[in-house]
Coordinates of C-alpha atoms in Angstrom, one line a residue:
X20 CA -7.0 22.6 -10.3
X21 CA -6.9 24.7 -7.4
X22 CA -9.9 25.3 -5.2
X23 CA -10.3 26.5 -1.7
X24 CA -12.3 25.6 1.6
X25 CA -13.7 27.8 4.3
X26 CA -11.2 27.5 7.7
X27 CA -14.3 28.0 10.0
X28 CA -14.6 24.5 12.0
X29 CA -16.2 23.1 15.2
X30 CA -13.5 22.0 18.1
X31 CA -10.1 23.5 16.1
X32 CA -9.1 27.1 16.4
X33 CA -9.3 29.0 13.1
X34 CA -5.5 30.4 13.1
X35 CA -4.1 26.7 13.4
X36 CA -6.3 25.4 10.0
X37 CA -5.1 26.4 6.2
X38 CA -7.5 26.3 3.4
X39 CA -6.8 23.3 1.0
X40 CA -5.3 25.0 -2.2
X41 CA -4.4 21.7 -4.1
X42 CA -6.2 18.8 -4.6
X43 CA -6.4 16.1 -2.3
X44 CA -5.0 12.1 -3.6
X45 CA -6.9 9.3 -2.5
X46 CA -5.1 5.6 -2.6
X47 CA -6.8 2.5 -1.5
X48 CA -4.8 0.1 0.7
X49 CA -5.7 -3.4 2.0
X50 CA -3.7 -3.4 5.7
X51 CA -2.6 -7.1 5.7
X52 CA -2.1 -8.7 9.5
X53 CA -2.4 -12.4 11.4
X54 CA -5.9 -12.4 11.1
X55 CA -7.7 -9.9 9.7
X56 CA -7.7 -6.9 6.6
X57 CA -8.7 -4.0 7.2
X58 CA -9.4 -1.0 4.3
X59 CA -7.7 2.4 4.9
X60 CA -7.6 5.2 2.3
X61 CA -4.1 6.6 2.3
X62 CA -4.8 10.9 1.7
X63 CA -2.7 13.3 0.8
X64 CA -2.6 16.9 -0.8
X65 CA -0.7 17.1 -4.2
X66 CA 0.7 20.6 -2.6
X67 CA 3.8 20.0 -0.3
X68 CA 4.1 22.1 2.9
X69 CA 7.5 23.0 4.9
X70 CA 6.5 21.2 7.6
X71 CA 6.0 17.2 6.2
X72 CA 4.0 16.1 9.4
X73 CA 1.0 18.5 8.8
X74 CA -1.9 16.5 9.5
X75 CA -5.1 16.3 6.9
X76 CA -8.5 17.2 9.1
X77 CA -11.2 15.1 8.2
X78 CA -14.8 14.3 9.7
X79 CA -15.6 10.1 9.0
X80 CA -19.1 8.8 9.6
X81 CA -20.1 5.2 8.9
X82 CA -22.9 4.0 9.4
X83 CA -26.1 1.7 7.6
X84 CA -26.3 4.4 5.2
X85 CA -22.9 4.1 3.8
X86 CA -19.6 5.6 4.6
X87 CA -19.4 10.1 4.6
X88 CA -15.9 11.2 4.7
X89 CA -15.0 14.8 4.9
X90 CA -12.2 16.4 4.4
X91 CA -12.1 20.1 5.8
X92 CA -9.0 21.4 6.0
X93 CA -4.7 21.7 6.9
X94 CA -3.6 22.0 10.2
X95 CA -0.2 23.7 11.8
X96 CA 1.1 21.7 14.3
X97 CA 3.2 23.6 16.7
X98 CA 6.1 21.2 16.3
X99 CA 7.5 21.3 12.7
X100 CA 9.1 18.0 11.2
X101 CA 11.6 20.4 9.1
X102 CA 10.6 18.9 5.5
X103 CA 8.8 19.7 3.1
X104 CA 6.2 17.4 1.9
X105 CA 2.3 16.9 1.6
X106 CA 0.0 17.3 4.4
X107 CA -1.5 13.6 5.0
X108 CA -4.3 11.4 6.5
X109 CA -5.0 7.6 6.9
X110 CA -8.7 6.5 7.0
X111 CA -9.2 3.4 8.6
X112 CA -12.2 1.6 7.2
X113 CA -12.1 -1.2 9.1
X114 CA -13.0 -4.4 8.0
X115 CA -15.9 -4.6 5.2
X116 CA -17.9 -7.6 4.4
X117 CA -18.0 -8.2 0.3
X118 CA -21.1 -5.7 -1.4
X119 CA -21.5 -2.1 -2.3
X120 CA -21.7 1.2 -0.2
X121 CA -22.6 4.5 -0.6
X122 CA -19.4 6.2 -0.6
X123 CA -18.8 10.3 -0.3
X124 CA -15.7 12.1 -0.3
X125 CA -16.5 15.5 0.0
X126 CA -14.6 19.2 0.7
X127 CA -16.4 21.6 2.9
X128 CA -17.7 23.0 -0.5
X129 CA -17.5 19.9 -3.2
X130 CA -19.4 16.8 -2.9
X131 CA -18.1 13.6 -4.3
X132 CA -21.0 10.8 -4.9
X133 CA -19.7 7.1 -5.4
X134 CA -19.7 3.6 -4.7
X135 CA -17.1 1.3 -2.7
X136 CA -17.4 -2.0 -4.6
X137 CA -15.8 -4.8 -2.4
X138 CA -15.5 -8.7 -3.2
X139 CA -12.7 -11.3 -2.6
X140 CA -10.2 -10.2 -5.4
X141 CA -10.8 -6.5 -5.6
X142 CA -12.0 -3.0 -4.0
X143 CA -13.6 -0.4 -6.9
X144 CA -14.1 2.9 -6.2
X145 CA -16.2 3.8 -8.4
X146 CA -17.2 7.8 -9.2
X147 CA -18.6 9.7 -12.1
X148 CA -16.5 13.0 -10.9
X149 CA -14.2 13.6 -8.6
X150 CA -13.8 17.2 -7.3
X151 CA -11.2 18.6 -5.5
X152 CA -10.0 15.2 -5.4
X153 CA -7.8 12.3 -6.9
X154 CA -8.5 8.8 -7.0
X155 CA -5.3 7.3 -7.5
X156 CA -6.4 3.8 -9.0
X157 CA -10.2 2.8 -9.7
X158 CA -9.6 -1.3 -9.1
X159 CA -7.1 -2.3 -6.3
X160 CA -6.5 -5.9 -6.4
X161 CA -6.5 -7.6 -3.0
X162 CA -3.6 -10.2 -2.3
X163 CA -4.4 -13.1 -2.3
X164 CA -4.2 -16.4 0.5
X165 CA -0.9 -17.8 0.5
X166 CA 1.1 -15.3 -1.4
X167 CA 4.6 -14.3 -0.7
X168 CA 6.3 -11.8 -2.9
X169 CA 9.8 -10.0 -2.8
X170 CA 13.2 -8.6 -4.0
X171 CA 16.6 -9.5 -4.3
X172 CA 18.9 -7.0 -4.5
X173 CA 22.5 -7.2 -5.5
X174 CA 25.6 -5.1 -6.5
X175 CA 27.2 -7.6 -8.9
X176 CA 26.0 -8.7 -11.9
X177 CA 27.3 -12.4 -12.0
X178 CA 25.2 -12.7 -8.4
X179 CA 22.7 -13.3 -10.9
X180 CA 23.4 -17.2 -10.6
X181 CA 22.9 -16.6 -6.8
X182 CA 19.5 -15.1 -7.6
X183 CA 18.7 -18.2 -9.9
X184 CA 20.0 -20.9 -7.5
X185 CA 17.9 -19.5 -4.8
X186 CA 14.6 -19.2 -6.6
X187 CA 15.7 -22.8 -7.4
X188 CA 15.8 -23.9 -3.3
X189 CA 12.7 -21.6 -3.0
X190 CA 10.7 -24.4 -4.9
X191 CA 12.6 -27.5 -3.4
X192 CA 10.6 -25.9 -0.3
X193 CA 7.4 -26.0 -1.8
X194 CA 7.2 -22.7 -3.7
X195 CA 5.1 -22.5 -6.8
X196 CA 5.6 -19.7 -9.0
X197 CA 2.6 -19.3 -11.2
X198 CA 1.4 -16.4 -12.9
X199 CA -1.0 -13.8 -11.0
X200 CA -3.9 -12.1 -12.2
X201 CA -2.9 -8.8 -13.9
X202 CA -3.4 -5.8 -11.8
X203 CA -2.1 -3.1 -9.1
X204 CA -2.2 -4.7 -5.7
X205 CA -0.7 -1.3 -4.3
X206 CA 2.4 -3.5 -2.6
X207 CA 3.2 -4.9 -5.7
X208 CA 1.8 -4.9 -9.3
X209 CA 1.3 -7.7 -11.9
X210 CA 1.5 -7.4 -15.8
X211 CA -0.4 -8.5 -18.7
X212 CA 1.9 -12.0 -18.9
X213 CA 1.2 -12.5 -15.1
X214 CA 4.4 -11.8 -14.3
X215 CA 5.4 -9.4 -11.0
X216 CA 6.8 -6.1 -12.0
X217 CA 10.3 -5.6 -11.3
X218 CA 11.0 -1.6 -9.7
X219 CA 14.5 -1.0 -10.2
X220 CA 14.4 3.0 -10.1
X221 CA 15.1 4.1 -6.7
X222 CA 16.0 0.5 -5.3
X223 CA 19.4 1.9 -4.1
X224 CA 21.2 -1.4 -5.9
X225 CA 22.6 -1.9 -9.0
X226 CA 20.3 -4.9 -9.4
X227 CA 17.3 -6.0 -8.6
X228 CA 15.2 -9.4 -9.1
X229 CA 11.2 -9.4 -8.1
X230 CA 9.4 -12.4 -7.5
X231 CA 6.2 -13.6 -6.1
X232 CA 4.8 -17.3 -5.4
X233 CA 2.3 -19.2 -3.3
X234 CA 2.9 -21.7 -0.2
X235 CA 0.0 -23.4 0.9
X236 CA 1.5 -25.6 3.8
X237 CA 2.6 -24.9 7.2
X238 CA 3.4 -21.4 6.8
X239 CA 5.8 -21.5 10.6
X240 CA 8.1 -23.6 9.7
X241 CA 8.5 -22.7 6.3
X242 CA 9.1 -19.1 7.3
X243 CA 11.4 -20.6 9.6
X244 CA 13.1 -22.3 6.7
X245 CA 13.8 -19.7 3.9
X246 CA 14.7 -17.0 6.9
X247 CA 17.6 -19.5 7.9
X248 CA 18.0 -20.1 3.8
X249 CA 18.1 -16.7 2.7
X250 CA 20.5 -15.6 5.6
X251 CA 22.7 -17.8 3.8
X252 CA 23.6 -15.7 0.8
X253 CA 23.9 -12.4 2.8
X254 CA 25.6 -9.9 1.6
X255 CA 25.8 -10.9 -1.8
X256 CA 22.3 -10.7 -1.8
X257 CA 19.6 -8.9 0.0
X258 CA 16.7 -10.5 0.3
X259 CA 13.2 -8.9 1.6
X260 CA 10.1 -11.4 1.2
X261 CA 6.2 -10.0 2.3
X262 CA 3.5 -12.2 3.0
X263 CA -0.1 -12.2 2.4
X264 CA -0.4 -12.0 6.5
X265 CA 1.4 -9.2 6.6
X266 CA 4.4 -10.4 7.8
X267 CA 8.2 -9.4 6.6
X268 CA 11.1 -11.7 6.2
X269 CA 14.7 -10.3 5.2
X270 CA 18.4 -11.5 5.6
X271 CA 20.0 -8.7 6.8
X272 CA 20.6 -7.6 10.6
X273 CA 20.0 -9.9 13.5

């Protein structure tokens, strides 16, 4: 589909702003820290540019009416990251209690009408059309409390009975693999058995293990403790575990 936008805009000369002439794709993300989630739409046109750091111009209001986001138009920085790629934007939504808002996403000549859905296991964004735009997924999942998740990658394929001896010290520690609810949780996804979906494509290893468990317990001092253990099989293994705080532990540099 390709549609265009007028260039004319308060506050931003005319020369330095292109009209969109692709759509614009629209993923959801839950920003994970110490103590707080925030919700930020991650934007992007499906057009690449030649310069990649082309910033996406958009207008956000939010207030008790619900949340109006515009998107109005491509600008031209003077300094040019030499690569092509989409031009981008990251909404920060903040923090939003659990209910439903009034949620636009419009061009300077479409309007999108929907609803942000919010509770404790999920966002929906939920639209009859979308014009000019792309919702990338309807349902994001939200990670849940105590959830760590992770690779292993290797370059060997009998490091396999590293893999399995680790997962093995991973419980002795108090990990407890159960199966997750199905769904895309954007940093990782789960399948209909409940079981994390392994992304080998593109790893840059010959082999890769995924795996995902919860620890409800002092969370310190075991991050303290499977740092010190995973450290332990570098560089046969290398090992990259996220937790549900945002937090990233891998056994590789210092």
């Amino acid at each position: 589909m390709v549609w265009m936008v007028s260039c004319s805009m308060t506050n931003h000369e005319e020369s330095d702003i292109t009209t969109f002439e692709s759509l614009i794709i629209i993923t959801p993300v839950e920003v994970l820290g110490q103590n707080s989630r925030e919700l930020h739409f991650i934007c992007q046109t499906e057009k690449e540019y030649p310069c990649v750091n082309y910033p996406i111009l958009t207008n956000k209001i939010i207030d008790e009416n619900g949340i109006f986001v515009t998107f109005e138009g491509v600008k031209e920085t003077d300094f040019c990251f030499t690569a092509i790629g989409p031009a981008t934007a990251t909404l920060d939504l903040g923090s939003k209690s659990n209910g439903r808002y009034h949620l636009e996403l419009n061009t300077k000549v479409q309007r999108n009408v929907g609803n942000l859905m919010i509770s404790d296991s999920e966002f929906i964004l939920d639209f009859m059309d979308q014009n000019g735009i792309v919702i990338s997924r309807k349902a994001t999942k939200r990670v849940p409390n105590y959830i760590y998740w992770g690779t292993i990658g290797y370059h060997i394929e009998s490091s396999i009975d590293q893999v399995e001896e680790f997962i093995e010290k991973l419980k002795i520690e108090g990990a407890i693999f159960d199966k997750q609810t199905p769904g895309d949780y954007h940093y990782y996804q789960i399948d209909q058995e409940g079981q994390i979906v392994v992304n080998r494509e593109n790893s840059g290893y010959w082999f890769l293990e995924s795996f995902i468990f919860s620890f409800d317990g002092f969370e310190e001092d075991f991050n303290e403790n499977i740092l010190s253990l995973s450290k332990e099989y570098f560089p046969d293994l290398y090992i990259n575990i996220n937790t549900f705080k945002g937090e990233q532990i891998f056994n590789w540099g210092n």
